[in-house]
mmCIF file of C-alpha atoms and ligand atoms in Angstrom:
data_model
loop_
_atom_site.group_PDB
_atom_site.id
_atom_site.type_symbol
_atom_site.label_atom_id
_atom_site.label_comp_id
_atom_site.label_asym_id
_atom_site.label_seq_id
_atom_site.Cartn_x
_atom_site.Cartn_y
_atom_site.Cartn_z
ATOM 1 C CA MET A 14 122.574 159.965 77.524
ATOM 2 C CA LEU A 15 119.855 160.081 74.599
ATOM 3 C CA PHE A 16 116.933 157.174 75.202
ATOM 4 C CA ASP A 17 114.362 156.548 72.058
ATOM 5 C CA THR A 18 112.145 155.588 73.406
ATOM 6 C CA HIS A 19 109.699 154.099 70.024
ATOM 7 C CA ALA A 20 111.424 153.079 67.172
ATOM 8 C CA HIS A 21 111.882 150.257 64.811
ATOM 9 C CA TYR A 22 114.109 147.860 63.764
ATOM 10 C CA ASP A 23 113.009 145.104 62.602
ATOM 11 C CA ASP A 24 112.046 147.080 59.827
ATOM 12 C CA GLU A 25 113.558 145.416 56.262
ATOM 13 C CA ARG A 26 114.622 148.634 55.540
ATOM 14 C CA PHE A 27 116.920 147.856 58.125
ATOM 15 C CA ASP A 28 117.573 144.768 57.176
ATOM 16 C CA GLU A 29 121.351 145.784 55.278
ATOM 17 C CA ASP A 30 122.955 147.145 57.997
ATOM 18 C CA ARG A 31 121.150 146.476 61.564
ATOM 19 C CA ASP A 32 123.520 145.380 63.159
ATOM 20 C CA ALA A 33 127.001 147.900 62.055
ATOM 21 C CA LEU A 34 123.867 150.424 62.970
ATOM 22 C CA LEU A 35 122.660 149.495 66.447
ATOM 23 C CA SER A 36 126.492 149.129 67.370
ATOM 24 C CA SER A 37 127.295 152.199 66.704
ATOM 25 C CA MET A 38 124.775 154.348 68.896
ATOM 26 C CA PRO A 39 126.297 154.441 72.145
ATOM 27 C CA ALA A 40 129.040 155.002 71.262
ATOM 28 C CA HIS A 41 126.480 158.114 69.319
ATOM 29 C CA ASN A 42 125.806 158.964 72.825
ATOM 30 C CA VAL A 43 122.089 156.550 72.792
ATOM 31 C CA GLY A 44 123.096 155.077 75.123
ATOM 32 C CA LEU A 45 118.891 153.073 75.405
ATOM 33 C CA ILE A 46 116.462 152.536 73.150
ATOM 34 C CA LEU A 47 112.514 150.377 73.300
ATOM 35 C CA ASN A 48 111.783 148.385 70.221
ATOM 36 C CA PRO A 49 108.396 148.152 70.225
ATOM 37 C CA GLY A 50 106.883 145.288 68.422
ATOM 38 C CA CYS A 51 103.511 145.295 66.190
ATOM 39 C CA ASP A 52 102.338 142.010 65.773
ATOM 40 C CA VAL A 53 103.322 138.515 66.770
ATOM 41 C CA GLU A 54 106.199 138.307 63.905
ATOM 42 C CA THR A 55 107.535 142.211 65.228
ATOM 43 C CA SER A 56 107.667 141.293 68.657
ATOM 44 C CA ARG A 57 109.220 137.946 68.648
ATOM 45 C CA LYS A 58 112.295 140.476 66.706
ATOM 46 C CA ALA A 59 111.844 143.436 69.170
ATOM 47 C CA VAL A 60 112.672 140.461 72.319
ATOM 48 C CA SER A 61 115.380 139.272 70.074
ATOM 49 C CA TYR A 62 117.529 142.978 69.686
ATOM 50 C CA ALA A 63 116.777 143.822 72.986
ATOM 51 C CA GLN A 64 118.576 139.770 74.312
ATOM 52 C CA LYS A 65 121.231 140.860 71.995
ATOM 53 C CA TYR A 66 122.175 143.759 72.666
ATOM 54 C CA PRO A 67 122.334 145.471 76.891
ATOM 55 C CA PHE A 68 121.648 148.763 75.226
ATOM 56 C CA VAL A 69 117.389 147.802 74.018
ATOM 57 C CA TYR A 70 114.350 146.381 75.472
ATOM 58 C CA ALA A 71 111.433 145.117 73.844
ATOM 59 C CA ALA A 72 107.460 146.475 74.281
ATOM 60 C CA VAL A 73 104.929 143.288 72.253
ATOM 61 C CA GLY A 74 101.625 144.701 70.872
ATOM 62 C CA ILE A 75 99.586 143.972 68.173
ATOM 63 C CA HIS A 76 99.308 147.542 66.639
ATOM 64 C CA PRO A 77 95.764 148.639 65.653
ATOM 65 C CA GLU A 78 96.133 147.873 61.095
ATOM 66 C CA ASN A 79 97.725 145.051 62.783
ATOM 67 C CA ILE A 80 94.465 143.016 63.221
ATOM 68 C CA ASN A 81 93.416 139.952 61.381
ATOM 69 C CA GLU A 82 91.377 136.987 62.160
ATOM 70 C CA ASN A 83 93.407 135.676 64.811
ATOM 71 C CA TRP A 84 94.021 138.063 67.376
ATOM 72 C CA ASN A 85 92.533 136.058 70.208
ATOM 73 C CA SER A 86 96.022 133.666 69.532
ATOM 74 C CA ASP A 87 98.069 136.486 68.357
ATOM 75 C CA LEU A 88 97.359 137.950 71.796
ATOM 76 C CA ALA A 89 97.971 134.430 73.925
ATOM 77 C CA VAL A 90 101.487 134.901 72.057
ATOM 78 C CA ILE A 91 102.351 138.073 73.025
ATOM 79 C CA LYS A 92 101.184 137.927 77.244
ATOM 80 C CA GLU A 93 103.720 134.587 76.931
ATOM 81 C CA LEU A 94 106.109 137.140 75.930
ATOM 82 C CA ALA A 95 105.490 139.884 77.801
ATOM 83 C CA GLN A 96 105.377 137.147 80.934
ATOM 84 C CA THR A 97 108.486 135.087 80.131
ATOM 85 C CA GLU A 98 111.002 137.020 79.037
ATOM 86 C CA PRO A 99 112.660 140.061 81.318
ATOM 87 C CA ARG A 100 113.340 142.856 78.508
ATOM 88 C CA VAL A 101 109.324 142.859 77.477
ATOM 89 C CA ARG A 102 109.594 146.734 79.324
ATOM 90 C CA ALA A 103 106.149 147.103 78.370
ATOM 91 C CA ILE A 104 102.548 146.508 75.825
ATOM 92 C CA GLY A 105 103.145 148.522 72.629
ATOM 93 C CA GLU A 106 102.375 149.844 70.233
ATOM 94 C CA ILE A 107 98.438 149.037 70.617
ATOM 95 C CA GLY A 108 96.087 151.132 70.384
ATOM 96 C CA LEU A 109 93.287 152.917 67.648
ATOM 97 C CA ASP A 110 94.017 154.466 63.277
ATOM 98 C CA TYR A 111 91.114 155.447 61.998
ATOM 99 C CA TYR A 112 93.363 157.807 60.209
ATOM 100 C CA TRP A 113 93.340 154.383 58.141
ATOM 101 C CA GLU A 114 89.996 152.771 59.606
ATOM 102 C CA LYS A 115 86.784 154.056 57.843
ATOM 103 C CA ASP A 116 85.130 150.975 58.494
ATOM 104 C CA GLU A 117 83.101 151.000 62.410
ATOM 105 C CA ARG A 118 82.964 148.140 61.919
ATOM 106 C CA ALA A 119 86.553 147.303 61.767
ATOM 107 C CA ARG A 120 87.446 150.084 63.879
ATOM 108 C CA ALA A 121 84.981 148.609 66.793
ATOM 109 C CA GLN A 122 86.872 145.623 66.558
ATOM 110 C CA GLN A 123 89.745 147.769 67.224
ATOM 111 C CA GLN A 124 88.888 149.164 70.160
ATOM 112 C CA VAL A 125 87.733 145.566 71.287
ATOM 113 C CA VAL A 126 91.731 144.720 70.310
ATOM 114 C CA PHE A 127 92.740 147.333 72.199
ATOM 115 C CA ALA A 128 91.174 147.204 75.375
ATOM 116 C CA HIS A 129 91.994 143.552 75.342
ATOM 117 C CA GLN A 130 95.526 144.589 75.627
ATOM 118 C CA MET A 131 94.893 147.211 78.328
ATOM 119 C CA GLU A 132 93.659 144.647 80.603
ATOM 120 C CA LEU A 133 96.417 142.910 80.036
ATOM 121 C CA ALA A 134 98.507 145.492 80.603
ATOM 122 C CA ARG A 135 96.854 145.277 83.890
ATOM 123 C CA GLU A 136 96.857 142.055 85.016
ATOM 124 C CA LEU A 137 101.383 141.915 83.845
ATOM 125 C CA ASP A 138 100.591 145.647 85.604
ATOM 126 C CA LYS A 139 102.997 146.326 82.394
ATOM 127 C CA PRO A 140 102.856 149.401 81.124
ATOM 128 C CA VAL A 141 101.715 150.078 77.598
ATOM 129 C CA ILE A 142 102.621 152.576 74.734
ATOM 130 C CA VAL A 143 99.442 153.705 73.048
ATOM 131 C CA HIS A 144 99.398 155.019 69.148
ATOM 132 C CA ASP A 145 96.081 157.395 68.530
ATOM 133 C CA ARG A 146 96.104 158.222 65.211
ATOM 134 C CA ASP A 147 93.187 160.313 65.413
ATOM 135 C CA ALA A 148 91.094 158.782 67.355
ATOM 136 C CA HIS A 149 91.510 160.733 70.513
ATOM 137 C CA ALA A 150 88.391 160.728 71.496
ATOM 138 C CA ASP A 151 88.031 157.036 72.199
ATOM 139 C CA CYS A 152 91.458 156.270 72.957
ATOM 140 C CA LEU A 153 91.089 158.363 75.981
ATOM 141 C CA GLU A 154 87.630 156.704 76.376
ATOM 142 C CA ILE A 155 89.638 153.636 77.045
ATOM 143 C CA VAL A 156 92.372 154.658 79.031
ATOM 144 C CA ARG A 157 89.813 156.342 81.856
ATOM 145 C CA ARG A 158 87.928 152.753 82.008
ATOM 146 C CA TYR A 159 92.799 151.760 83.292
ATOM 147 C CA ALA A 160 93.411 153.883 85.691
ATOM 148 C CA GLY A 161 96.265 153.155 87.974
ATOM 149 C CA THR A 162 97.585 151.542 84.713
ATOM 150 C CA ARG A 163 101.084 153.606 83.810
ATOM 151 C CA GLY A 164 101.986 154.350 79.936
ATOM 152 C CA VAL A 165 103.560 156.702 76.953
ATOM 153 C CA PHE A 166 101.139 157.844 74.010
ATOM 154 C CA HIS A 167 103.650 157.205 71.815
ATOM 155 C CA CYS A 168 103.508 161.002 68.879
ATOM 156 C CA PHE A 169 101.486 162.861 70.582
ATOM 157 C CA ALA A 170 99.672 165.546 68.658
ATOM 158 C CA GLY A 171 96.456 166.196 71.139
ATOM 159 C CA SER A 172 95.265 169.151 72.449
ATOM 160 C CA THR A 173 97.013 170.775 75.279
ATOM 161 C CA GLN A 174 93.111 170.212 77.004
ATOM 162 C CA MET A 175 93.346 165.485 76.759
ATOM 163 C CA ALA A 176 97.480 165.776 77.426
ATOM 164 C CA HIS A 177 95.712 167.492 81.266
ATOM 165 C CA GLU A 178 93.670 164.667 81.506
ATOM 166 C CA LEU A 179 96.883 162.064 80.185
ATOM 167 C CA LEU A 180 98.378 163.359 82.774
ATOM 168 C CA ASP A 181 96.245 163.130 85.575
ATOM 169 C CA LEU A 182 96.323 159.961 84.491
ATOM 170 C CA GLY A 183 99.523 159.406 84.833
ATOM 171 C CA TYR A 184 100.498 159.296 81.517
ATOM 172 C CA TYR A 185 103.887 160.364 79.748
ATOM 173 C CA LEU A 186 103.780 162.114 76.099
ATOM 174 C CA SER A 187 106.377 160.996 73.886
ATOM 175 C CA PHE A 188 107.538 163.410 70.641
ATOM 176 C CA THR A 189 108.480 162.804 67.719
ATOM 177 C CA GLY A 190 110.712 163.788 64.301
ATOM 178 C CA VAL A 191 107.033 165.607 63.940
ATOM 179 C CA ILE A 192 108.244 168.277 66.267
ATOM 180 C CA THR A 193 110.510 170.185 63.984
ATOM 181 C CA PHE A 194 108.684 170.690 61.272
ATOM 182 C CA LYS A 195 107.775 173.687 60.069
ATOM 183 C CA ASN A 196 103.336 173.574 60.318
ATOM 184 C CA ALA A 197 104.425 171.839 64.114
ATOM 185 C CA ARG A 198 102.668 174.768 66.001
ATOM 186 C CA ARG A 199 99.944 172.130 67.945
ATOM 187 C CA ALA A 200 102.853 170.197 69.431
ATOM 188 C CA ILE A 201 104.940 172.263 70.427
ATOM 189 C CA GLU A 202 101.714 174.274 72.749
ATOM 190 C CA VAL A 203 102.019 170.873 74.660
ATOM 191 C CA ILE A 204 105.207 171.325 74.984
ATOM 192 C CA ARG A 205 105.481 174.590 76.403
ATOM 193 C CA GLU A 206 102.305 173.252 78.734
ATOM 194 C CA VAL A 207 103.836 170.030 79.315
ATOM 195 C CA PRO A 208 105.817 169.168 82.996
ATOM 196 C CA LEU A 209 109.753 168.372 81.489
ATOM 197 C CA ASP A 210 109.414 165.070 83.609
ATOM 198 C CA ARG A 211 106.986 163.508 81.794
ATOM 199 C CA LEU A 212 108.375 163.862 78.087
ATOM 200 C CA MET A 213 109.786 160.854 76.467
ATOM 201 C CA VAL A 214 112.072 161.558 73.260
ATOM 202 C CA GLU A 215 111.366 158.380 69.932
ATOM 203 C CA THR A 216 112.295 158.651 66.580
ATOM 204 C CA ASP A 217 109.804 156.610 65.430
ATOM 205 C CA ALA A 218 112.105 154.675 63.496
ATOM 206 C CA PRO A 219 112.554 153.986 59.730
ATOM 207 C CA TYR A 220 109.552 156.324 59.497
ATOM 208 C CA MET A 221 109.074 160.347 60.583
ATOM 209 C CA ALA A 222 112.990 161.212 60.025
ATOM 210 C CA PRO A 223 114.006 165.183 61.521
ATOM 211 C CA GLU A 224 114.667 167.722 59.888
ATOM 212 C CA PRO A 225 117.311 168.262 58.188
ATOM 213 C CA PHE A 226 117.126 165.113 57.685
ATOM 214 C CA ARG A 227 113.008 164.468 57.024
ATOM 215 C CA GLY A 228 112.326 162.485 53.939
ATOM 216 C CA ARG A 229 115.533 159.985 54.451
ATOM 217 C CA ARG A 230 115.539 156.583 56.605
ATOM 218 C CA ASN A 231 115.404 157.398 60.537
ATOM 219 C CA SER A 232 117.492 155.286 63.024
ATOM 220 C CA SER A 233 117.993 156.233 66.608
ATOM 221 C CA LEU A 234 121.526 158.621 65.531
ATOM 222 C CA TYR A 235 119.125 161.430 64.938
ATOM 223 C CA VAL A 236 117.011 161.491 68.007
ATOM 224 C CA TYR A 237 119.305 164.098 69.719
ATOM 225 C CA ARG A 238 117.418 166.506 67.034
ATOM 226 C CA MET A 239 114.183 165.949 69.130
ATOM 227 C CA ALA A 240 116.001 165.888 72.885
ATOM 228 C CA GLU A 241 116.714 169.683 70.798
ATOM 229 C CA THR A 242 114.051 171.233 70.059
ATOM 230 C CA ILE A 243 112.083 170.222 73.392
ATOM 231 C CA ALA A 244 114.616 172.638 74.478
ATOM 232 C CA GLN A 245 114.628 174.966 72.430
ATOM 233 C CA ILE A 246 110.661 175.215 73.095
ATOM 234 C CA LYS A 247 111.364 175.672 76.753
ATOM 235 C CA GLY A 248 113.738 178.064 76.106
ATOM 236 C CA MET A 249 115.566 175.451 78.486
ATOM 237 C CA ASP A 250 119.419 173.524 78.220
ATOM 238 C CA ALA A 251 119.054 170.755 75.391
ATOM 239 C CA ALA A 252 122.045 168.797 77.823
ATOM 240 C CA GLU A 253 118.897 169.028 81.128
ATOM 241 C CA VAL A 254 116.382 168.003 78.339
ATOM 242 C CA GLU A 255 118.946 164.655 77.560
ATOM 243 C CA ARG A 256 119.042 164.119 81.084
ATOM 244 C CA ILE A 257 115.469 164.134 81.948
ATOM 245 C CA THR A 258 114.015 162.314 78.934
ATOM 246 C CA THR A 259 116.030 159.284 79.628
ATOM 247 C CA GLU A 260 115.523 158.748 83.459
ATOM 248 C CA ASN A 261 111.416 159.468 82.157
ATOM 249 C CA GLY A 262 111.764 156.796 80.225
ATOM 250 C CA MET A 263 114.314 154.051 82.841
ATOM 251 C CA ARG A 264 111.012 154.910 85.352
ATOM 252 C CA LEU A 265 108.770 153.853 83.301
ATOM 253 C CA PHE A 266 110.358 150.940 81.394
ATOM 254 C CA GLY A 267 111.773 150.141 85.032
ATOM 255 C CA ILE A 268 115.237 150.206 83.109
ATOM 256 C CA ASN A 269 117.841 151.128 86.241
HETATM 257 ZN ZN1 ZN B 14 105.747 153.181 65.892
#
């Protein structure tokens, strides 16, 4: 049974067939899905899917690209959801995105909102789901301040050195369809070095469809491709990778 630890079913690309698609997952060996939120609205939607489907869990948070002038009151809603909804298992996705944000003041703002959400995770004793795009050094610096807080770096794109630092801090690393692309050399090096008990698989649907589905709308139906690819890189059985990455996700997100 596979665990897609990161998929955005709130996306409008699922409006046509969301219910049919989600309902079909267990029959396709996708036994667990975690839907992170990116702002108040999508966090609420994530919670509603988790309430509807027994195999879906939610995370709530403000994504670095979705910070607006009301972020402080948004955070109060995020906190309330995380405290009152038992199917919220993490704060996320949160982090830094310097690929889309070039302005120094806006980047400083992202750091403040990220740190506030790390603080919230510590206070509520929940793991975090970190989005780190072209912001490796600053992400590392902020998570170091919250030693003891667990979490996952989703769609990990850092170096092997950064991977080792995160492993030392207790983090998991998760990988998307990027690892199935031809130019994925760095991620493959990281996967080779990281012990399997700290890896997770994810689709980041509807984005990042793996080969041979690249360019299509992604969904948890394709998460098996990440398990297969990790198995290939590590010279292991895909079934073993599937079992262990699922256990890792269950352990991190407190799912029995
Ligand atoms: Zn995402």
